[in-house]
Amino acid sequence: IRIVLDSVMMILSLVLMGGNQLFTADIAHEVCGVLTFILWITHMTLNRRWYASLWKSMTDMTRTDFSVVRLMQIIINTGIVVCAVFLMASAVIISNHVFVFLHIGSGASFARAAHLVASHWYFVFMSLHVGLHAGVMANAVQFRQSAKKSNTAERCSVRQKTRIIFSRAVTAAACVYGVYAFIVRGIGKYLLYRQPFFFFDLSRGYVLFVADYVCMMILMATISYVTAKLCKKK
């Protein structure tokens, strides 16, 4: 259930990053946004034990085993929650369909700015979250684990080594392209609100849009995955 839930959330998040440009009717964007928010609440409910343990560890001042990875989880998950709250609150204000019955007539200008900035920070935190908990390197980890198990009886097969090398090469290539896409798409400008409106480059098309954002997600997920792995080693 969690794997399906997380997969649907990632797909919806990528779709939502395209704004209203990916739909013929902007109501589709609003419905996807509400659905994503509901899925996040479900996700947090399923992982409520983590939040309970976090609260317990933060209130226990005698604990000294607060690791760097734990701190990364706190920062990333808190960032996601804050962005989700801003996204939902601003979406209610600027809604043209789903929440129009509320008749909110003020704060639209600030809400649009908040929605733009929060959506891109959400994308960053979500990608980092993926790297910490699932990671684009998940297959490589499984291959490595199977290789270690086989080494207890015999050497790792050539096929296993090839799969590890191939998965790392694909990830590395995606990360390099992710850096390029980050610059071309101007994500930094949105994060710092140097770009006050969302610009969808129609000349690059929808296929490249998906490829760009997928590679950016892989880039940031890999950064958090590798960072957490190095911290655990130390």
Tab-separated table of C-alpha atoms in Angstrom:
chain	number	residue	atom	x	y	z
A	1	ILE	CA	0.000	0.000	0.000
A	2	ARG	CA	2.777	2.432	0.925
A	3	ILE	CA	4.703	1.756	-2.287
A	4	VAL	CA	1.613	2.409	-4.417
A	5	LEU	CA	0.737	5.489	-2.365
A	6	ASP	CA	4.230	6.980	-2.648
A	7	SER	CA	4.395	6.244	-6.375
A	8	VAL	CA	1.067	7.981	-7.036
A	9	MET	CA	2.180	10.963	-4.951
A	10	MET	CA	5.406	11.325	-6.935
A	11	ILE	CA	3.559	11.146	-10.255
A	12	LEU	CA	0.977	13.712	-9.141
A	13	SER	CA	3.707	16.007	-7.843
A	14	LEU	CA	5.483	15.926	-11.209
A	15	VAL	CA	2.215	16.618	-13.021
A	16	LEU	CA	1.417	19.541	-10.721
A	17	MET	CA	4.798	21.154	-11.385
A	18	GLY	CA	3.572	21.891	-14.909
A	19	GLY	CA	0.909	24.218	-13.559
A	20	ASN	CA	-2.163	24.617	-15.732
A	21	GLN	CA	-0.142	24.160	-18.927
A	22	LEU	CA	-0.530	20.378	-18.896
A	23	PHE	CA	-4.337	20.503	-18.863
A	24	THR	CA	-6.968	21.906	-21.173
A	25	ALA	CA	-9.041	22.889	-18.111
A	26	ASP	CA	-7.457	24.361	-14.973
A	27	ILE	CA	-9.891	22.462	-12.760
A	28	ALA	CA	-7.769	19.350	-13.375
A	29	HIS	CA	-4.815	21.045	-11.684
A	30	GLU	CA	-6.939	21.913	-8.660
A	31	VAL	CA	-8.339	18.390	-8.349
A	32	CYS	CA	-4.854	16.861	-8.587
A	33	GLY	CA	-3.619	19.271	-5.932
A	34	VAL	CA	-6.410	18.370	-3.500
A	35	LEU	CA	-5.835	14.666	-4.166
A	36	THR	CA	-2.103	15.058	-3.488
A	37	PHE	CA	-2.835	16.838	-0.197
A	38	ILE	CA	-5.165	14.009	0.850
A	39	LEU	CA	-2.520	11.435	-0.044
A	40	TRP	CA	0.048	13.334	2.049
A	41	ILE	CA	-2.276	13.224	5.046
A	42	THR	CA	-2.686	9.482	4.449
A	43	HIS	CA	1.078	9.095	4.139
A	44	MET	CA	1.657	10.910	7.428
A	45	THR	CA	-1.026	8.832	9.125
A	46	LEU	CA	0.600	5.591	7.994
A	47	ASN	CA	3.944	6.871	9.316
A	48	ARG	CA	2.557	8.371	12.530
A	49	ARG	CA	4.944	6.259	14.610
A	50	TRP	CA	7.886	8.191	13.176
A	51	TYR	CA	6.373	11.496	14.252
A	52	ALA	CA	5.606	10.058	17.683
A	53	SER	CA	9.191	8.863	18.100
A	54	LEU	CA	10.446	12.235	16.858
A	55	TRP	CA	8.410	14.099	19.437
A	56	LYS	CA	9.590	11.733	22.157
A	57	SER	CA	13.238	12.156	21.179
A	58	MET	CA	12.915	15.952	21.037
A	59	THR	CA	11.316	16.153	24.472
A	60	ASP	CA	13.857	13.779	26.005
A	61	MET	CA	16.737	16.169	26.736
A	62	THR	CA	18.957	13.347	28.016
A	63	ARG	CA	19.326	11.728	24.616
A	64	THR	CA	22.694	12.120	22.912
A	65	ASP	CA	22.178	9.838	19.886
A	66	PHE	CA	20.553	12.471	17.673
A	67	SER	CA	22.345	11.627	14.413
A	68	VAL	CA	22.944	13.798	11.364
A	69	VAL	CA	20.630	11.578	9.328
A	70	ARG	CA	17.899	12.095	11.908
A	71	LEU	CA	18.429	15.838	11.654
A	72	MET	CA	18.175	15.615	7.854
A	73	GLN	CA	14.876	13.774	8.198
A	74	ILE	CA	13.516	16.425	10.554
A	75	ILE	CA	14.490	19.319	8.262
A	76	ILE	CA	13.206	17.668	5.082
A	77	ASN	CA	9.936	16.401	6.546
A	78	THR	CA	9.273	19.718	8.285
A	79	GLY	CA	9.925	21.510	4.986
A	80	ILE	CA	7.412	19.278	3.227
A	81	VAL	CA	4.733	19.900	5.860
A	82	VAL	CA	5.275	23.685	5.785
A	83	CYS	CA	5.173	23.786	1.981
A	84	ALA	CA	2.057	21.586	1.884
A	85	VAL	CA	0.269	23.919	4.292
A	86	PHE	CA	1.208	27.000	2.243
A	87	LEU	CA	0.230	25.275	-0.995
A	88	MET	CA	-3.176	24.227	0.281
A	89	ALA	CA	-3.920	27.573	1.958
A	90	SER	CA	-2.919	29.559	-1.137
A	91	ALA	CA	-4.795	27.145	-3.402
A	92	VAL	CA	-7.999	27.761	-1.462
A	93	ILE	CA	-7.601	31.523	-1.942
A	94	ILE	CA	-6.845	31.506	-5.683
A	95	SER	CA	-9.137	28.596	-6.568
A	96	ASN	CA	-11.447	29.134	-9.540
A	97	HIS	CA	-13.418	25.909	-9.179
A	98	VAL	CA	-13.037	23.569	-6.192
A	99	PHE	CA	-13.102	26.198	-3.422
A	100	VAL	CA	-14.903	28.989	-5.243
A	101	PHE	CA	-17.936	28.462	-2.982
A	102	LEU	CA	-15.957	30.032	-0.110
A	103	HIS	CA	-16.063	33.402	-1.920
A	104	ILE	CA	-12.624	34.549	-0.767
A	105	GLY	CA	-12.042	37.901	-2.448
A	106	SER	CA	-8.797	39.129	-0.900
A	107	GLY	CA	-5.166	38.046	-0.681
A	108	ALA	CA	-4.990	36.619	-4.201
A	109	SER	CA	-1.756	38.428	-5.085
A	110	PHE	CA	0.110	37.131	-2.030
A	111	ALA	CA	-1.436	33.676	-2.449
A	112	ARG	CA	-0.165	33.367	-6.028
A	113	ALA	CA	3.363	34.322	-4.948
A	114	ALA	CA	3.237	31.921	-2.001
A	115	HIS	CA	1.906	29.128	-4.229
A	116	LEU	CA	4.707	29.607	-6.754
A	117	VAL	CA	7.510	29.625	-4.189
A	118	ALA	CA	6.046	26.859	-1.995
A	119	SER	CA	5.465	24.547	-4.968
A	120	HIS	CA	9.119	24.634	-5.993
A	121	TRP	CA	10.425	24.259	-2.439
A	122	TYR	CA	7.996	21.371	-2.055
A	123	PHE	CA	9.488	19.749	-5.155
A	124	VAL	CA	12.987	20.077	-3.666
A	125	PHE	CA	12.031	18.694	-0.255
A	126	MET	CA	9.969	15.907	-1.796
A	127	SER	CA	12.927	14.833	-3.963
A	128	LEU	CA	15.236	14.855	-0.949
A	129	HIS	CA	12.628	12.853	0.954
A	130	VAL	CA	12.565	10.237	-1.802
A	131	GLY	CA	16.349	9.899	-1.576
A	132	LEU	CA	16.258	9.363	2.183
A	133	HIS	CA	13.499	6.789	2.343
A	134	ALA	CA	13.359	5.035	-1.003
A	135	GLY	CA	16.042	6.581	-3.174
A	136	VAL	CA	16.791	6.363	-6.861
A	137	MET	CA	19.602	4.046	-5.815
A	138	ALA	CA	17.201	1.441	-4.390
A	139	ASN	CA	17.983	-1.110	-7.101
A	140	ALA	CA	21.711	-0.612	-6.666
A	141	VAL	CA	21.335	-1.211	-2.934
A	142	GLN	CA	19.466	-4.448	-3.550
A	143	PHE	CA	22.123	-5.584	-6.022
A	144	ARG	CA	24.837	-4.787	-3.500
A	145	GLN	CA	23.073	-6.664	-0.725
A	146	SER	CA	22.644	-9.706	-2.923
A	147	ALA	CA	26.311	-9.432	-3.878
A	148	LYS	CA	27.389	-9.407	-0.226
A	149	LYS	CA	25.253	-12.461	0.485
A	150	SER	CA	26.757	-14.346	-2.431
A	151	ASN	CA	30.268	-13.465	-1.302
A	152	THR	CA	29.752	-15.551	1.831
A	153	ALA	CA	29.677	-18.635	-0.330
A	154	GLU	CA	31.185	-17.545	-3.632
A	155	ARG	CA	32.270	-14.479	-5.557
A	156	CYS	CA	29.767	-11.986	-6.865
A	157	SER	CA	28.699	-12.954	-10.353
A	158	VAL	CA	29.663	-10.862	-13.341
A	159	ARG	CA	25.988	-10.252	-14.044
A	160	GLN	CA	25.417	-8.715	-10.626
A	161	LYS	CA	28.441	-6.434	-10.992
A	162	THR	CA	27.275	-5.375	-14.440
A	163	ARG	CA	23.846	-4.468	-13.117
A	164	ILE	CA	25.391	-2.407	-10.319
A	165	ILE	CA	27.667	-0.534	-12.723
A	166	PHE	CA	24.825	0.051	-15.173
A	167	SER	CA	22.461	1.397	-12.516
A	168	ARG	CA	25.149	3.742	-11.205
A	169	ALA	CA	25.994	4.944	-14.708
A	170	VAL	CA	22.336	5.699	-15.487
A	171	THR	CA	21.939	7.528	-12.182
A	172	ALA	CA	25.103	9.554	-12.791
A	173	ALA	CA	23.948	10.516	-16.299
A	174	ALA	CA	20.533	11.542	-14.961
A	175	CYS	CA	22.189	13.654	-12.266
A	176	VAL	CA	24.382	15.471	-14.782
A	177	TYR	CA	21.361	16.228	-16.944
A	178	GLY	CA	19.452	17.204	-13.808
A	179	VAL	CA	21.974	19.977	-13.135
A	180	TYR	CA	21.482	21.252	-16.679
A	181	ALA	CA	17.681	21.093	-16.357
A	182	PHE	CA	17.824	22.921	-13.010
A	183	ILE	CA	19.628	25.807	-14.684
A	184	VAL	CA	17.573	25.866	-17.901
A	185	ARG	CA	14.242	25.694	-16.069
A	186	GLY	CA	15.337	28.476	-13.744
A	187	ILE	CA	14.352	26.611	-10.583
A	188	GLY	CA	16.653	28.763	-8.472
A	189	LYS	CA	14.757	31.887	-9.544
A	190	TYR	CA	11.472	30.385	-8.367
A	191	LEU	CA	12.955	29.279	-5.049
A	192	LEU	CA	14.198	32.798	-4.326
A	193	TYR	CA	11.159	34.462	-5.939
A	194	ARG	CA	13.280	36.202	-8.538
A	195	GLN	CA	10.731	34.990	-11.101
A	196	PRO	CA	7.277	36.256	-10.025
A	197	PHE	CA	5.318	34.064	-12.458
A	198	PHE	CA	5.541	30.495	-13.776
A	199	PHE	CA	6.904	30.204	-17.301
A	200	PHE	CA	6.265	27.022	-19.274
A	201	ASP	CA	8.630	26.774	-22.240
A	202	LEU	CA	6.395	25.380	-24.979
A	203	SER	CA	9.361	25.134	-27.348
A	204	ARG	CA	10.821	22.323	-25.216
A	205	GLY	CA	7.559	20.368	-25.258
A	206	TYR	CA	5.878	18.148	-22.697
A	207	VAL	CA	8.203	15.169	-23.077
A	208	LEU	CA	11.260	17.248	-22.229
A	209	PHE	CA	9.348	18.805	-19.346
A	210	VAL	CA	8.833	15.384	-17.781
A	211	ALA	CA	12.421	14.337	-18.505
A	212	ASP	CA	13.806	17.538	-16.984
A	213	TYR	CA	11.838	17.265	-13.756
A	214	VAL	CA	12.437	13.529	-13.399
A	215	CYS	CA	16.187	14.059	-13.753
A	216	MET	CA	16.105	16.946	-11.281
A	217	MET	CA	14.270	14.693	-8.841
A	218	ILE	CA	16.882	11.967	-9.347
A	219	LEU	CA	19.647	14.525	-8.783
A	220	MET	CA	18.285	15.771	-5.466
A	221	ALA	CA	17.266	12.301	-4.308
A	222	THR	CA	20.761	11.025	-5.027
A	223	ILE	CA	22.307	13.915	-3.085
A	224	SER	CA	20.265	13.108	0.020
A	225	TYR	CA	20.821	9.362	-0.406
A	226	VAL	CA	24.593	9.653	-0.709
A	227	THR	CA	24.808	12.225	2.095
A	228	ALA	CA	22.816	10.003	4.464
A	229	LYS	CA	24.904	6.987	3.497
A	230	LEU	CA	28.185	8.797	4.180
A	231	CYS	CA	26.868	10.059	7.525
A	232	LYS	CA	25.847	6.551	8.548
A	233	LYS	CA	29.321	5.251	7.701
A	234	LYS	CA	30.942	7.928	9.845
